């Protein structure tokens, strides 16, 4: 599967998840809050930077048989998958071998990362040193495999440097090596940012989405006085401050030469009274291409509703039960391009 296809699948799944969350927020607010809190915590853990665990010094040589010292920086990184069980392979991630200045010479350095649980169970601090030896050998095998084009061989005679030396090289530069190598994840997150920008718009527009996720607060914490407002906005009086929309390249016309508006997809649910909330009808209308509530003209009565998006969409719905149209509420979500109308049943 090519990257374009996988990227499209990712976006489709994200849209489905977002639609599901909209429904959950209305039907079960407590479960929605719990789910969001859990995802925020896992997101922050996932975005943590790699942490140095230990440094291993050895020798390596290639086809020219000239040996050189090499330092293997072993990191603990939450982005590396945790093994499913003790019988499963241990996932590993590495960066290219680079030369960096050290004192009066240049040294070869390579970074290897494991899940933090692997470092804890097989790393330098375990009582059984055979576990540590297996982990180091695994790292060396992986580095050789990643550099097999250069026929690199790493000596199994190595030294684990003291606890005060967890890495060789400037830590900031070493971490940048990880982020440069993991560009695919960054690219996918940037695609999500473009699709769901309001979800992550908590600071400057030029920040990377990963940086935002690593610092953003839970939506249920008290907001900062400068925090952006919610992307869900109350419905406004039609026609006020309306901006002209660009017309599509192809428009369907009726027999009189007028543009034929399409009928948007919608979902109507009757919500029973629950924990103090009155019985209500919830209508969710999908409006792809509509970017603002100002484009919508909504009219609600006791028995039905009418929605018009000029030159684009038109919908009329008859309610299964009479409603109190004076208490009707409507919200337009810029995240999912949907309009949700909530109407108490009489």
PDB file of C-alpha atoms in Angstrom, residues 22-23 26 235 264-271 280-287 298-301 303-307 315-321 323 328-333 338-345:
ATOM      1  CA  UNK A  22     -19.688  13.871  18.752  1.00  0.00           C
ATOM      2  CA  UNK A  23     -22.386  11.247  19.350  1.00  0.00           C
ATOM      3  CA  UNK A  26     -24.304  14.029  23.524  1.00  0.00           C
ATOM      4  CA  UNK A 235     -26.055  29.421  15.433  1.00  0.00           C
ATOM      5  CA  UNK A 264     -27.346  16.644   2.710  1.00  0.00           C
ATOM      6  CA  UNK A 265     -27.096  13.475   4.777  1.00  0.00           C
ATOM      7  CA  UNK A 266     -28.545  13.674   8.262  1.00  0.00           C
ATOM      8  CA  UNK A 267     -29.302  11.594  11.333  1.00  0.00           C
ATOM      9  CA  UNK A 268     -32.315  12.089  13.611  1.00  0.00           C
ATOM     10  CA  UNK A 269     -32.388  10.569  17.108  1.00  0.00           C
ATOM     11  CA  UNK A 270     -35.018  10.778  19.831  1.00  0.00           C
ATOM     12  CA  UNK A 271     -33.207  10.873  23.172  1.00  0.00           C
ATOM     13  CA  UNK A 280     -35.306  15.696  23.143  1.00  0.00           C
ATOM     14  CA  UNK A 281     -34.783  15.270  19.436  1.00  0.00           C
ATOM     15  CA  UNK A 282     -31.226  15.590  18.118  1.00  0.00           C
ATOM     16  CA  UNK A 283     -30.646  16.176  14.418  1.00  0.00           C
ATOM     17  CA  UNK A 284     -27.105  16.019  13.051  1.00  0.00           C
ATOM     18  CA  UNK A 285     -26.629  17.239   9.471  1.00  0.00           C
ATOM     19  CA  UNK A 286     -23.417  16.658   7.485  1.00  0.00           C
ATOM     20  CA  UNK A 287     -22.411  19.731   5.485  1.00  0.00           C
ATOM     21  CA  UNK A 298     -32.066  27.600   9.604  1.00  0.00           C
ATOM     22  CA  UNK A 299     -35.793  27.796  10.366  1.00  0.00           C
ATOM     23  CA  UNK A 300     -37.342  25.673  13.142  1.00  0.00           C
ATOM     24  CA  UNK A 301     -41.033  25.245  13.964  1.00  0.00           C
ATOM     25  CA  UNK A 303     -43.347  20.261  13.657  1.00  0.00           C
ATOM     26  CA  UNK A 304     -40.371  20.553  11.307  1.00  0.00           C
ATOM     27  CA  UNK A 305     -37.149  22.330  10.361  1.00  0.00           C
ATOM     28  CA  UNK A 306     -35.809  23.820   7.154  1.00  0.00           C
ATOM     29  CA  UNK A 307     -32.140  24.306   6.332  1.00  0.00           C
ATOM     30  CA  UNK A 315     -33.123  20.058   3.595  1.00  0.00           C
ATOM     31  CA  UNK A 316     -36.573  19.791   5.187  1.00  0.00           C
ATOM     32  CA  UNK A 317     -37.249  17.406   8.080  1.00  0.00           C
ATOM     33  CA  UNK A 318     -40.571  16.622   9.771  1.00  0.00           C
ATOM     34  CA  UNK A 319     -40.235  15.750  13.455  1.00  0.00           C
ATOM     35  CA  UNK A 320     -41.736  12.495  14.815  1.00  0.00           C
ATOM     36  CA  UNK A 321     -42.966  14.425  17.884  1.00  0.00           C
ATOM     37  CA  UNK A 323     -40.983  20.142  19.882  1.00  0.00           C
ATOM     38  CA  UNK A 328     -34.080  24.856  20.198  1.00  0.00           C
ATOM     39  CA  UNK A 329     -30.289  24.984  20.218  1.00  0.00           C
ATOM     40  CA  UNK A 330     -27.939  24.560  17.274  1.00  0.00           C
ATOM     41  CA  UNK A 331     -24.188  24.220  17.018  1.00  0.00           C
ATOM     42  CA  UNK A 332     -21.942  24.107  13.976  1.00  0.00           C
ATOM     43  CA  UNK A 333     -18.728  22.072  14.300  1.00  0.00           C
ATOM     44  CA  UNK A 338     -21.683  19.239  10.770  1.00  0.00           C
ATOM     45  CA  UNK A 339     -24.659  21.096  12.211  1.00  0.00           C
ATOM     46  CA  UNK A 340     -26.313  19.633  15.331  1.00  0.00           C
ATOM     47  CA  UNK A 341     -29.756  20.847  16.394  1.00  0.00           C
ATOM     48  CA  UNK A 342     -31.172  19.876  19.798  1.00  0.00           C
ATOM     49  CA  UNK A 343     -34.930  20.340  20.340  1.00  0.00           C
ATOM     50  CA  UNK A 344     -36.806  19.534  23.588  1.00  0.00           C
ATOM     51  CA  UNK A 345     -39.940  17.456  23.048  1.00  0.00           C
TER      52      UNK A 345
END
